[in-house]
Short mmCIF file of C-alpha atoms in Angstrom, two decimals:
data_model
loop_
_atom_site.label_atom_id
_atom_site.label_comp_id
_atom_site.label_asym_id
_atom_site.label_seq_id
_atom_site.Cartn_x
_atom_site.Cartn_y
_atom_site.Cartn_z
CA MET Z 243 108.52 93.70 122.58
CA ASP Z 244 105.10 93.59 120.85
CA GLY Z 245 104.44 93.29 117.11
CA THR Z 246 103.67 96.99 116.70
CA THR Z 247 107.03 98.04 118.17
CA SER Z 248 108.86 95.45 116.08
CA GLY Z 249 107.06 96.66 112.97
CA ARG Z 250 108.09 100.27 113.62
CA GLU Z 251 111.70 99.21 114.07
CA THR Z 252 111.62 97.21 110.83
CA SER Z 253 110.10 100.11 108.90
CA SER Z 254 112.76 102.41 110.35
CA ALA Z 255 115.55 100.03 109.26
CA ILE Z 256 114.18 99.89 105.73
CA ALA Z 257 113.86 103.68 105.50
CA VAL Z 258 117.42 104.16 106.73
CA ALA Z 259 118.78 101.64 104.20
CA LEU Z 260 117.06 103.38 101.30
CA ASP Z 261 117.97 106.90 102.44
CA GLU Z 262 121.65 105.98 102.68
CA VAL Z 263 122.09 104.83 99.07
CA GLY Z 264 122.53 108.38 97.72
CA PRO Z 265 125.02 109.52 100.38
CA ARG Z 266 127.00 106.30 99.91
CA LEU Z 267 127.30 106.92 96.18
CA LYS Z 268 128.49 110.47 96.77
CA HIS Z 269 130.94 109.35 99.49
CA VAL Z 270 132.51 106.72 97.23
CA ARG Z 271 132.85 109.19 94.36
CA THR Z 272 134.35 112.01 96.41
CA ARG Z 273 136.68 109.60 98.22
CA ARG Z 274 138.07 108.72 94.81
CA ARG Z 275 138.19 112.41 93.89
CA GLY Z 276 135.87 111.80 90.98
CA THR Z 277 133.56 114.33 89.38
CA LEU Z 278 130.03 113.80 88.13
CA THR Z 279 131.25 114.65 84.64
CA GLY Z 280 134.03 112.07 84.84
CA VAL Z 281 131.73 109.33 86.17
CA ALA Z 282 129.18 110.15 83.47
CA GLU Z 283 131.83 109.70 80.77
CA THR Z 284 133.00 106.39 82.30
CA THR Z 285 129.58 104.82 82.87
CA GLY Z 286 127.40 106.39 80.21
CA ILE Z 287 124.98 107.52 82.91
CA SER Z 288 123.97 111.16 82.46
CA LYS Z 289 125.33 113.76 84.87
CA SER Z 290 121.79 114.78 85.86
CA THR Z 291 120.88 111.17 86.68
CA LEU Z 292 124.02 110.77 88.80
CA SER Z 293 123.22 113.98 90.66
CA ARG Z 294 119.63 112.87 91.33
CA LEU Z 295 120.85 109.49 92.59
CA GLU Z 296 123.26 111.12 95.04
CA ASN Z 297 120.63 113.59 96.23
CA GLY Z 298 118.05 110.86 96.77
CA GLN Z 299 115.73 112.29 94.12
CA ARG Z 300 115.89 109.09 92.05
CA ARG Z 301 115.66 105.49 93.27
CA PRO Z 302 118.64 103.47 92.00
CA THR Z 303 118.05 100.46 89.77
CA LEU Z 304 120.23 97.36 89.61
CA GLU Z 305 121.59 98.38 86.19
CA LEU Z 306 122.73 101.77 87.48
CA LEU Z 307 124.28 100.29 90.62
CA LEU Z 308 126.14 97.63 88.63
CA ALA Z 309 127.63 100.28 86.34
CA LEU Z 310 128.69 102.41 89.31
CA SER Z 311 130.02 99.39 91.18
CA GLN Z 312 132.30 98.60 88.24
CA ALA Z 313 133.35 102.21 87.79
CA TYR Z 314 134.20 102.65 91.49
CA ARG Z 315 135.59 99.10 91.83
CA VAL Z 316 133.59 98.36 94.97
CA PRO Z 317 131.18 95.47 95.74
CA LEU Z 318 127.55 96.09 94.90
CA ASP Z 319 126.41 95.54 98.49
CA ASP Z 320 128.77 98.33 99.62
CA LEU Z 321 126.78 100.76 97.48
CA VAL Z 322 123.42 99.40 98.66
CA GLY Z 323 124.57 99.68 102.26
CA ALA Z 324 122.39 97.27 104.24
CA PRO Z 325 121.89 98.85 107.67
CA GLU Z 326 123.79 97.87 110.76
CA VAL Z 327 121.41 96.47 113.35
CA GLY Z 328 122.17 95.70 117.00
CA ASN Z 329 125.92 95.13 117.28
CA PRO Z 330 127.53 97.91 115.16
CA ARG Z 331 130.45 95.61 114.34
CA ILE Z 332 128.14 93.28 112.42
CA ARG Z 333 127.46 94.21 108.80
CA LEU Z 334 124.55 92.63 106.96
CA LYS Z 335 125.68 91.37 103.56
CA ALA Z 336 123.86 90.64 100.32
CA ASP Z 337 123.38 87.00 99.40
CA HIS Z 338 122.22 85.14 96.29
CA VAL Z 339 119.21 82.88 96.80
CA LYS Z 340 117.73 80.96 93.85
CA GLY Z 341 119.14 83.47 91.38
CA ARG Z 342 117.96 86.53 93.30
CA THR Z 343 120.01 89.10 95.21
CA VAL Z 344 118.72 89.19 98.79
CA ILE Z 345 119.84 91.91 101.21
CA PRO Z 346 118.75 91.36 104.84
CA LEU Z 347 117.52 94.46 106.65
CA THR Z 348 117.03 92.83 110.06
CA GLN Z 349 118.89 90.44 112.37
CA GLN Z 350 115.94 88.67 114.00
CA PRO Z 351 116.07 85.00 112.92
CA ASP Z 352 113.15 84.14 115.20
CA GLY Z 353 111.10 87.30 114.67
CA MET Z 354 109.90 89.62 111.95
CA GLN Z 355 112.30 89.58 108.98
CA ALA Z 356 112.79 92.16 106.25
CA TRP Z 357 114.75 92.00 103.02
CA LYS Z 358 115.42 94.03 99.91
CA ILE Z 359 115.23 91.61 96.97
CA VAL Z 360 116.48 92.21 93.43
CA ILE Z 361 114.83 89.84 90.93
CA PRO Z 362 116.43 89.40 87.47
CA THR Z 363 114.38 88.91 84.31
CA SER Z 364 115.34 85.23 84.25
CA LYS Z 365 113.19 84.50 87.34
CA ALA Z 366 109.87 84.55 85.48
CA SER Z 367 108.60 80.95 85.76
CA PRO Z 368 106.08 80.48 88.62
CA GLU Z 369 106.99 77.89 91.26
CA PRO Z 370 104.23 78.28 93.89
CA ARG Z 371 104.86 77.03 97.42
CA ALA Z 372 103.12 77.34 100.77
CA HIS Z 373 104.35 77.68 104.36
CA ASP Z 374 103.27 79.16 107.68
CA GLY Z 375 103.42 82.93 108.03
CA HIS Z 376 102.35 86.25 106.57
CA GLU Z 377 104.18 88.34 103.95
CA TRP Z 378 104.10 92.01 102.99
CA ILE Z 379 105.65 93.19 99.68
CA TYR Z 380 106.36 96.71 98.42
CA VAL Z 381 107.55 97.22 94.83
CA LEU Z 382 110.45 99.68 94.57
CA SER Z 383 111.11 99.51 90.83
CA GLY Z 384 110.19 97.42 87.81
CA HIS Z 385 107.10 95.23 87.71
CA LEU Z 386 106.45 92.21 89.90
CA ARG Z 387 104.32 89.24 88.94
CA LEU Z 388 102.51 87.79 91.96
CA VAL Z 389 100.73 84.44 91.79
CA LEU Z 390 98.52 83.73 94.81
CA GLY Z 391 96.38 80.62 94.65
CA ASP Z 392 94.48 80.80 91.37
CA ARG Z 393 94.98 84.57 91.06
CA ASP Z 394 97.67 86.35 89.06
CA TRP Z 395 98.66 90.04 89.31
CA VAL Z 396 101.30 92.39 87.95
CA LEU Z 397 102.34 95.06 90.49
CA GLY Z 398 104.18 98.29 89.65
CA PRO Z 399 106.35 100.74 91.64
CA GLY Z 400 104.60 101.82 94.85
CA ASP Z 401 102.15 98.89 94.84
CA VAL Z 402 101.77 96.85 98.02
CA ALA Z 403 100.57 93.29 98.56
CA GLU Z 404 100.06 91.33 101.77
CA PHE Z 405 98.99 87.71 102.03
CA ASP Z 406 98.85 84.55 104.12
CA THR Z 407 101.78 82.39 103.01
CA GLN Z 408 99.77 79.21 103.68
CA VAL Z 409 98.16 79.97 100.32
CA PRO Z 410 100.40 78.63 97.50
CA HIS Z 411 102.23 81.67 96.18
CA TRP Z 412 105.09 82.84 93.99
CA PHE Z 413 106.47 86.23 92.99
CA GLY Z 414 109.04 87.10 90.34
CA SER Z 415 109.85 89.10 87.25
CA THR Z 416 107.47 89.66 84.35
CA GLY Z 417 110.44 88.77 82.14
CA GLU Z 418 110.78 92.32 80.79
CA GLU Z 419 112.88 94.13 83.41
CA THR Z 420 114.75 93.71 86.68
CA THR Z 421 112.47 94.14 89.69
CA GLU Z 422 113.36 95.45 93.16
CA ILE Z 423 111.10 94.91 96.17
CA LEU Z 424 110.99 95.15 99.94
CA SER Z 425 109.68 92.02 101.67
CA ILE Z 426 108.60 91.68 105.31
CA PHE Z 427 107.79 88.22 106.66
CA THR Z 428 106.16 87.38 109.97
CA ARG Z 429 105.59 83.96 111.51
CA PRO Z 430 102.30 82.74 113.02
CA GLY Z 431 101.36 84.64 116.17
CA GLU Z 432 103.26 87.81 115.23
CA ASN Z 433 101.48 91.01 114.30
CA MET Z 434 102.29 93.81 111.86
CA THR Z 435 100.40 97.08 111.64
CA THR Z 436 99.31 97.92 108.08
CA ARG Z 437 97.31 100.77 106.60
CA THR Z 438 96.92 99.18 103.17
CA PRO Z 439 94.08 96.69 102.47
CA PRO Z 440 94.96 93.31 100.93
CA LEU Z 441 94.67 92.79 97.18
CA GLN Z 442 91.13 92.26 95.92
CA THR Z 443 89.97 90.51 92.79
#
């Protein structure tokens, strides 16, 4: 399998994971015979916001998912619904790494890896490190601070960054809001097709 094929499969897995959040929310609510009005009263989330979340018209934030997780009494990763890859009996689960919630979107320990990462406001102190590989980041919500070498950026929803991880780097919260990103990492010798140029000064 070449890098282009692997990249397409990774992108497909990410798209499926994001598209399934709304239907999962609706499934959990209807399974409990709840109404949008009732959930709105319990969580404080407006009925219109709940409807847009279930219809996929609004991207869920960590705060919204936490409130719904408590209201429905289900684990947060059940609402996020990391995709099943390869063996359908294996379910990819969220993990906590250095204070961040990390949800794997692939099962390729030796190949291209993709994650959804939720970064709390507390992770705002740069700790640059370097290692072999190449990383691609897409900001889903909030604002991400990216330190790369002697450069420092703040990226918003929809922004993309790609960089050689041999350059000392760090990414985290700006300290003002929770940030959600997609991260794809490739090791030396692997290729990923991209249509977005790297960040420029």
